[in-house]
Short mmCIF file of C-alpha atoms and ligand atoms in Angstrom, two decimals:
data_model
loop_
_atom_site.label_atom_id
_atom_site.label_comp_id
_atom_site.label_asym_id
_atom_site.label_seq_id
_atom_site.Cartn_x
_atom_site.Cartn_y
_atom_site.Cartn_z
CA MET H 1 102.95 103.46 111.24
CA GLY H 2 100.56 102.66 114.09
CA GLU H 3 101.27 103.17 117.81
CA GLN H 4 101.36 99.41 118.42
CA ALA H 5 104.06 98.94 115.73
CA LYS H 6 106.11 101.82 117.20
CA ARG H 7 105.94 100.26 120.68
CA GLU H 8 107.04 96.89 119.31
CA ILE H 9 110.05 98.40 117.52
CA GLU H 10 111.07 100.24 120.69
CA ALA H 11 110.66 97.13 122.86
CA ALA H 12 112.73 95.04 120.43
CA GLY H 13 115.48 97.68 120.20
CA GLY H 14 114.92 98.35 116.48
CA LEU H 15 113.35 96.82 113.39
CA GLY H 16 115.71 93.85 113.44
CA VAL H 17 116.02 93.78 109.64
CA THR H 18 118.46 95.73 107.48
CA THR H 19 118.22 96.00 103.70
CA GLU H 20 120.66 96.34 100.86
CA ARG H 21 120.31 96.40 97.11
CA ARG H 22 122.88 94.79 94.80
CA GLY H 23 121.94 95.26 91.17
CA ALA H 24 118.43 93.88 90.75
CA THR H 25 118.66 91.76 93.92
CA ALA H 26 117.45 92.88 97.34
CA ILE H 27 119.16 91.46 100.43
CA TRP H 28 117.19 91.52 103.68
CA THR H 29 119.33 90.70 106.69
CA LEU H 30 117.93 89.66 110.05
CA ASP H 31 120.10 91.72 112.32
CA ARG H 32 119.82 90.86 116.02
CA PRO H 33 123.10 89.03 116.60
CA ASP H 34 122.80 89.15 120.42
CA ARG H 35 119.63 87.04 120.07
CA MET H 36 120.78 84.78 117.26
CA ASN H 37 118.67 86.93 114.86
CA ALA H 38 115.49 85.71 116.56
CA LEU H 39 112.21 87.05 115.19
CA SER H 40 110.68 89.83 117.24
CA ARG H 41 107.19 91.02 116.42
CA ALA H 42 108.75 94.14 114.91
CA ALA H 43 110.98 92.05 112.62
CA VAL H 44 108.09 89.86 111.44
CA ARG H 45 106.02 92.97 110.71
CA GLU H 46 108.94 94.58 108.85
CA LEU H 47 109.51 91.47 106.70
CA GLY H 48 105.86 91.65 105.64
CA ARG H 49 106.16 95.34 104.84
CA LEU H 50 109.31 94.74 102.78
CA ALA H 51 107.65 91.89 100.87
CA ARG H 52 104.57 93.95 100.04
CA GLU H 53 106.80 96.82 98.89
CA ALA H 54 108.97 94.42 96.82
CA ALA H 55 105.88 93.00 95.10
CA GLN H 56 105.31 96.47 93.60
CA ASP H 57 108.90 96.99 92.40
CA PRO H 58 109.21 96.27 88.66
CA THR H 59 113.02 96.58 88.76
CA LEU H 60 113.50 93.78 91.31
CA ARG H 61 114.60 90.33 90.06
CA ALA H 62 115.35 88.39 93.28
CA VAL H 63 115.31 88.62 97.07
CA VAL H 64 117.84 86.98 99.37
CA ILE H 65 117.05 86.72 103.08
CA ALA H 66 120.10 86.27 105.29
CA GLY H 67 121.15 86.50 108.93
CA SER H 68 123.91 88.72 110.26
CA GLY H 69 127.07 86.87 111.30
CA ASP H 70 127.75 83.18 110.79
CA LYS H 71 126.20 81.70 113.94
CA ALA H 72 122.57 82.05 113.00
CA PHE H 73 120.29 82.61 110.07
CA CYS H 74 117.56 82.84 112.70
CA ALA H 75 116.96 81.00 116.00
CA GLY H 76 113.19 81.26 115.56
CA ALA H 77 110.73 83.23 117.61
CA ASP H 78 112.24 85.65 120.09
CA LEU H 79 111.79 83.50 123.19
CA LYS H 80 112.71 86.42 125.46
CA GLU H 81 110.02 88.62 123.95
CA ARG H 82 107.61 85.72 124.09
CA ARG H 83 107.99 85.41 127.85
CA SER H 84 106.34 88.83 128.12
CA MET H 85 103.41 87.69 125.96
CA ASP H 86 100.29 86.01 127.33
CA GLU H 87 98.27 83.38 125.50
CA GLU H 88 96.16 85.99 123.76
CA ASP H 89 99.20 87.97 122.60
CA VAL H 90 100.68 84.84 121.03
CA ARG H 91 97.34 84.00 119.39
CA ASP H 92 97.20 87.54 117.95
CA PHE H 93 100.80 87.23 116.73
CA LEU H 94 100.22 84.12 114.60
CA PRO H 95 98.16 85.88 111.88
CA LEU H 96 100.96 88.46 111.58
CA TYR H 97 103.45 85.63 111.01
CA ARG H 98 101.15 84.07 108.44
CA ALA H 99 100.61 87.37 106.63
CA SER H 100 104.30 88.30 106.52
CA PHE H 101 105.58 84.86 105.48
CA GLY H 102 102.64 84.58 103.06
CA ALA H 103 103.69 87.88 101.43
CA ILE H 104 107.22 86.49 101.01
CA ASP H 105 105.88 83.19 99.65
CA GLY H 106 103.68 85.06 97.17
CA LEU H 107 106.41 87.30 95.75
CA PRO H 108 106.61 87.15 91.96
CA VAL H 109 110.44 87.16 92.07
CA PRO H 110 112.53 84.20 93.29
CA THR H 111 113.37 84.32 96.99
CA VAL H 112 116.34 82.57 98.58
CA ALA H 113 117.13 81.97 102.25
CA ALA H 114 120.90 82.06 102.82
CA ILE H 115 121.35 79.97 105.96
CA ASP H 116 124.64 80.80 107.68
CA GLY H 117 124.37 79.03 111.03
CA VAL H 118 121.20 77.77 112.72
CA ALA H 119 117.65 78.00 111.37
CA PHE H 120 115.31 76.71 114.03
CA GLY H 121 111.57 77.00 114.53
CA GLY H 122 110.21 80.19 112.97
CA GLY H 123 113.67 80.72 111.41
CA LEU H 124 113.27 77.58 109.32
CA GLU H 125 109.62 78.45 108.65
CA LEU H 126 110.81 81.75 107.20
CA ALA H 127 113.32 79.86 105.03
CA LEU H 128 110.58 77.45 103.92
CA ALA H 129 108.47 80.42 102.78
CA CYS H 130 111.28 81.20 100.31
CA ASP H 131 111.54 79.47 96.94
CA PHE H 132 115.10 78.24 97.55
CA ARG H 133 117.43 77.56 100.46
CA VAL H 134 121.23 77.67 100.43
CA ALA H 135 123.01 76.50 103.60
CA ALA H 136 126.54 76.95 104.90
CA ALA H 137 128.36 73.65 105.55
CA HIS H 138 128.07 74.20 109.32
CA ALA H 139 124.36 75.13 109.24
CA LYS H 140 121.84 73.28 111.42
CA ILE H 141 118.13 73.40 110.72
CA GLY H 142 114.98 72.08 112.34
CA LEU H 143 111.35 72.68 113.23
CA THR H 144 112.04 72.27 116.94
CA GLU H 145 108.78 73.71 118.30
CA THR H 146 107.46 70.51 119.89
CA SER H 147 110.49 70.55 122.20
CA LEU H 148 109.06 73.88 123.50
CA GLY H 149 105.57 72.47 123.95
CA ILE H 150 104.11 74.11 120.83
CA ILE H 151 103.98 73.30 117.11
CA PRO H 152 105.17 75.26 114.07
CA GLY H 153 102.65 78.09 113.69
CA ALA H 154 104.01 80.04 110.75
CA GLY H 155 103.36 77.49 108.02
CA GLY H 156 105.98 74.87 108.92
CA THR H 157 103.64 71.88 109.13
CA GLN H 158 102.25 72.72 105.70
CA ARG H 159 105.30 73.91 103.80
CA LEU H 160 107.73 71.25 105.09
CA THR H 161 105.19 68.51 104.28
CA ARG H 162 104.90 69.78 100.70
CA ILE H 163 108.68 69.56 100.35
CA VAL H 164 109.53 66.26 102.05
CA GLY H 165 106.18 64.42 102.27
CA GLU H 166 104.09 63.43 105.25
CA ALA H 167 106.20 60.67 106.80
CA ARG H 168 109.43 62.70 106.81
CA ALA H 169 107.66 65.86 108.01
CA LYS H 170 106.15 63.94 110.92
CA GLU H 171 109.53 62.51 111.82
CA LEU H 172 111.27 65.88 111.73
CA ILE H 173 108.57 67.79 113.64
CA VAL H 174 107.52 65.14 116.18
CA PHE H 175 111.14 64.36 117.11
CA ALA H 176 112.14 68.08 116.89
CA ARG H 177 115.09 66.90 114.78
CA ARG H 178 118.05 69.19 114.21
CA LEU H 179 119.55 68.37 110.81
CA THR H 180 123.00 69.10 109.48
CA ALA H 181 123.27 70.89 106.13
CA ALA H 182 124.23 67.61 104.44
CA GLU H 183 121.16 65.85 105.89
CA ALA H 184 118.92 68.74 104.82
CA LEU H 185 120.37 68.56 101.29
CA ALA H 186 119.74 64.81 101.10
CA LEU H 187 116.08 65.38 102.05
CA GLY H 188 115.70 68.17 99.50
CA ILE H 189 115.00 70.83 102.15
CA VAL H 190 117.98 72.89 101.02
CA ASN H 191 118.91 73.28 97.36
CA ARG H 192 122.63 73.78 97.83
CA VAL H 193 125.29 73.56 100.52
CA ALA H 194 128.20 75.98 100.34
CA GLU H 195 131.73 74.60 100.29
CA GLU H 196 133.35 74.46 103.75
CA GLY H 197 134.38 77.95 104.85
CA ARG H 198 132.24 79.84 102.32
CA ARG H 199 129.30 81.99 103.33
CA ALA H 200 125.91 80.73 102.18
CA LEU H 201 125.06 84.34 101.34
CA ASP H 202 127.95 84.61 98.85
CA VAL H 203 127.11 81.25 97.29
CA ALA H 204 123.42 82.19 97.03
CA LEU H 205 124.21 85.51 95.35
CA GLU H 206 126.55 83.82 92.90
CA TRP H 207 124.00 81.09 92.16
CA ILE H 208 121.10 83.44 91.39
CA GLU H 209 123.16 85.99 89.46
CA PRO H 210 121.83 84.74 86.06
CA LEU H 211 118.30 85.56 87.25
CA GLU H 212 119.16 89.25 86.91
CA ARG H 213 118.97 88.72 83.12
CA ALA H 214 116.13 86.17 83.07
CA ALA H 215 112.61 86.89 81.76
CA PRO H 216 110.65 88.16 84.79
CA ILE H 217 107.17 87.39 83.45
CA ALA H 218 108.17 83.81 82.70
CA ILE H 219 109.86 83.40 86.11
CA ALA H 220 106.80 84.76 87.95
CA ALA H 221 104.48 82.54 85.91
CA ALA H 222 106.62 79.45 86.59
CA LEU H 223 106.70 80.16 90.35
CA GLU H 224 102.94 80.66 90.50
CA ALA H 225 102.20 77.48 88.54
CA ILE H 226 104.55 75.40 90.70
CA ASP H 227 103.36 76.95 93.99
CA GLY H 228 99.81 76.08 92.99
CA ALA H 229 100.62 72.44 92.21
CA GLY H 230 100.50 71.18 95.79
CA ASP H 231 96.84 71.50 96.57
CA ARG H 232 95.14 70.79 93.24
CA SER H 233 93.96 67.85 91.19
CA LEU H 234 96.07 67.27 88.06
CA GLU H 235 93.25 68.68 85.94
CA ASP H 236 93.05 71.89 88.00
CA GLY H 237 96.83 72.12 87.99
CA LEU H 238 96.94 71.90 84.21
CA SER H 239 94.38 74.72 84.00
CA LEU H 240 96.52 76.84 86.30
CA GLU H 241 99.56 76.07 84.15
CA ALA H 242 97.63 77.13 81.03
CA ARG H 243 96.65 80.45 82.64
CA CYS H 244 100.25 81.13 83.70
CA TYR H 245 101.53 80.14 80.25
CA ALA H 246 99.07 82.56 78.63
CA ARG H 247 100.68 85.46 80.46
CA THR H 248 104.05 84.65 78.88
CA LEU H 249 102.49 84.32 75.42
CA ALA H 250 101.25 87.90 75.60
CA SER H 251 104.67 89.26 76.62
CA GLU H 252 107.16 91.26 74.54
CA ASP H 253 109.88 89.22 76.24
CA ARG H 254 108.75 86.08 74.39
CA LEU H 255 109.16 87.86 71.03
CA GLU H 256 112.51 89.25 72.17
CA ALA H 257 113.71 85.70 72.96
CA LEU H 258 112.73 84.50 69.47
CA ALA H 259 114.45 87.50 67.83
CA ALA H 260 117.57 86.98 69.93
CA PHE H 261 117.67 83.29 68.96
CA ALA H 262 117.44 84.18 65.25
CA GLU H 263 120.12 86.87 65.61
CA LYS H 264 122.40 84.58 67.69
CA ARG H 265 122.62 87.02 70.61
CA ALA H 266 121.61 87.03 74.27
CA PRO H 267 118.04 88.25 74.85
CA ASP H 268 117.46 91.59 76.51
CA PHE H 269 114.36 90.99 78.63
CA LYS H 270 112.42 94.02 79.78
CA GLY H 271 109.70 92.39 81.87
CA ARG H 272 106.97 93.49 79.47
N1 COA I 301 115.12 84.05 121.21
C1 COA I 301 115.77 84.96 121.95
N2 COA I 301 117.07 84.86 122.25
C2 COA I 301 117.73 83.78 121.78
C3 COA I 301 117.10 82.80 121.00
C4 COA I 301 115.73 82.96 120.70
N3 COA I 301 115.06 82.09 119.94
N4 COA I 301 118.03 81.85 120.69
C5 COA I 301 119.17 82.25 121.25
N5 COA I 301 119.01 83.40 121.91
C6 COA I 301 119.98 84.15 122.70
C7 COA I 301 120.39 83.37 123.94
O1 COA I 301 119.46 83.53 124.97
C8 COA I 301 121.74 83.98 124.25
O2 COA I 301 121.55 85.23 124.88
P1 COA I 301 122.28 85.55 126.32
O3 COA I 301 123.72 85.63 125.95
O4 COA I 301 121.67 86.85 126.72
O5 COA I 301 121.97 84.39 127.21
C9 COA I 301 122.31 84.28 122.86
O6 COA I 301 121.18 84.28 121.96
C10 COA I 301 123.25 83.19 122.39
O7 COA I 301 122.60 81.95 122.53
P2 COA I 301 123.29 80.67 123.22
O8 COA I 301 122.22 79.69 123.55
O9 COA I 301 124.18 81.11 124.34
O10 COA I 301 124.19 80.17 122.02
P3 COA I 301 124.54 78.68 121.60
O11 COA I 301 125.46 78.80 120.43
O12 COA I 301 124.97 77.87 122.77
O13 COA I 301 123.15 78.05 121.09
C11 COA I 301 121.07 77.95 119.88
C12 COA I 301 122.43 78.63 120.02
C13 COA I 301 120.32 78.69 118.76
C14 COA I 301 121.30 76.48 119.47
C15 COA I 301 120.29 77.99 121.20
O14 COA I 301 120.30 79.32 121.69
C16 COA I 301 118.85 77.55 121.05
O15 COA I 301 118.56 76.35 121.02
N6 COA I 301 117.92 78.54 120.96
C17 COA I 301 116.50 78.26 120.85
C18 COA I 301 116.19 77.84 119.42
C19 COA I 301 114.77 77.36 119.29
O16 COA I 301 114.35 76.38 119.88
N7 COA I 301 114.01 78.10 118.49
C20 COA I 301 112.65 77.74 118.21
C21 COA I 301 111.75 78.81 118.65
S1 COA I 301 110.10 78.41 118.26
#
């Protein structure tokens, strides 16, 4: 670890992210409750490191990103840390954000943001870099940056637009709208809302539990094909789909699924 990274961890009072493994699922928890789990530089760097490490782990089947407590998933950039940063520092920080959230976005296993509480600014951008979002009934989300005189700088303008379309994205970002979980569900920004009183984290873990037994090569191929759909012509997209499909054709898991079907049993996928 470099000197700069060490200084950042010390200044932020720790990494700001704790990790846990349950079965084949990793849980990464933003853990700065006194700052509503806001993203320090150290935490953004650590998320990138965890994602790059996870990409190399053949035993991993899913990642859930959560926030400690029930008040906040993440209140965005650490605005207290940011006060000590000049314009150049902030400019230097943005590529780190992009790299870390990009590493999460590019993971071959499904990623879920479990939103217990608020997800504002960079907090929602982090959730948008995940494949799925599950929100607690009391959650509030929004890309609120314009109310702070800036714009989303960690992918929010691009990823939100791909999910809700241009007109809605403009409305949400230009008006710095704060949405309830029910509103976010209606717009398709979150996939599920937990029943009143239940933690989004518990609901997310329950929801993705079947993925522990799913075929990892097929899941990774599906994610890559869908992620690539946004910025391609239909023809290019169909070529991408064909390349992703080809990877599943060459897998032992495909043959295992056919054998399991014939033998009337559940398949035992090995990720090969
Ligand atoms: N960075 C650093 N600290 C933050 C923070 C952030 N983004 N958001 C909240 N905190 C801190 C507060 O300063 C406060 O600390 P203090 O007790 O030392 O004053 C503590 O977390 C609790 O926040 P508070 O505002 O008292 O709680 P609340 O329940 O009334 O409101 C929020 C919570 C998240 C709605 C409110 O803090 C807020 O709007 N934060 C900014 C969110 C935002 O605009 N993020 C986008 C960044 S680009």
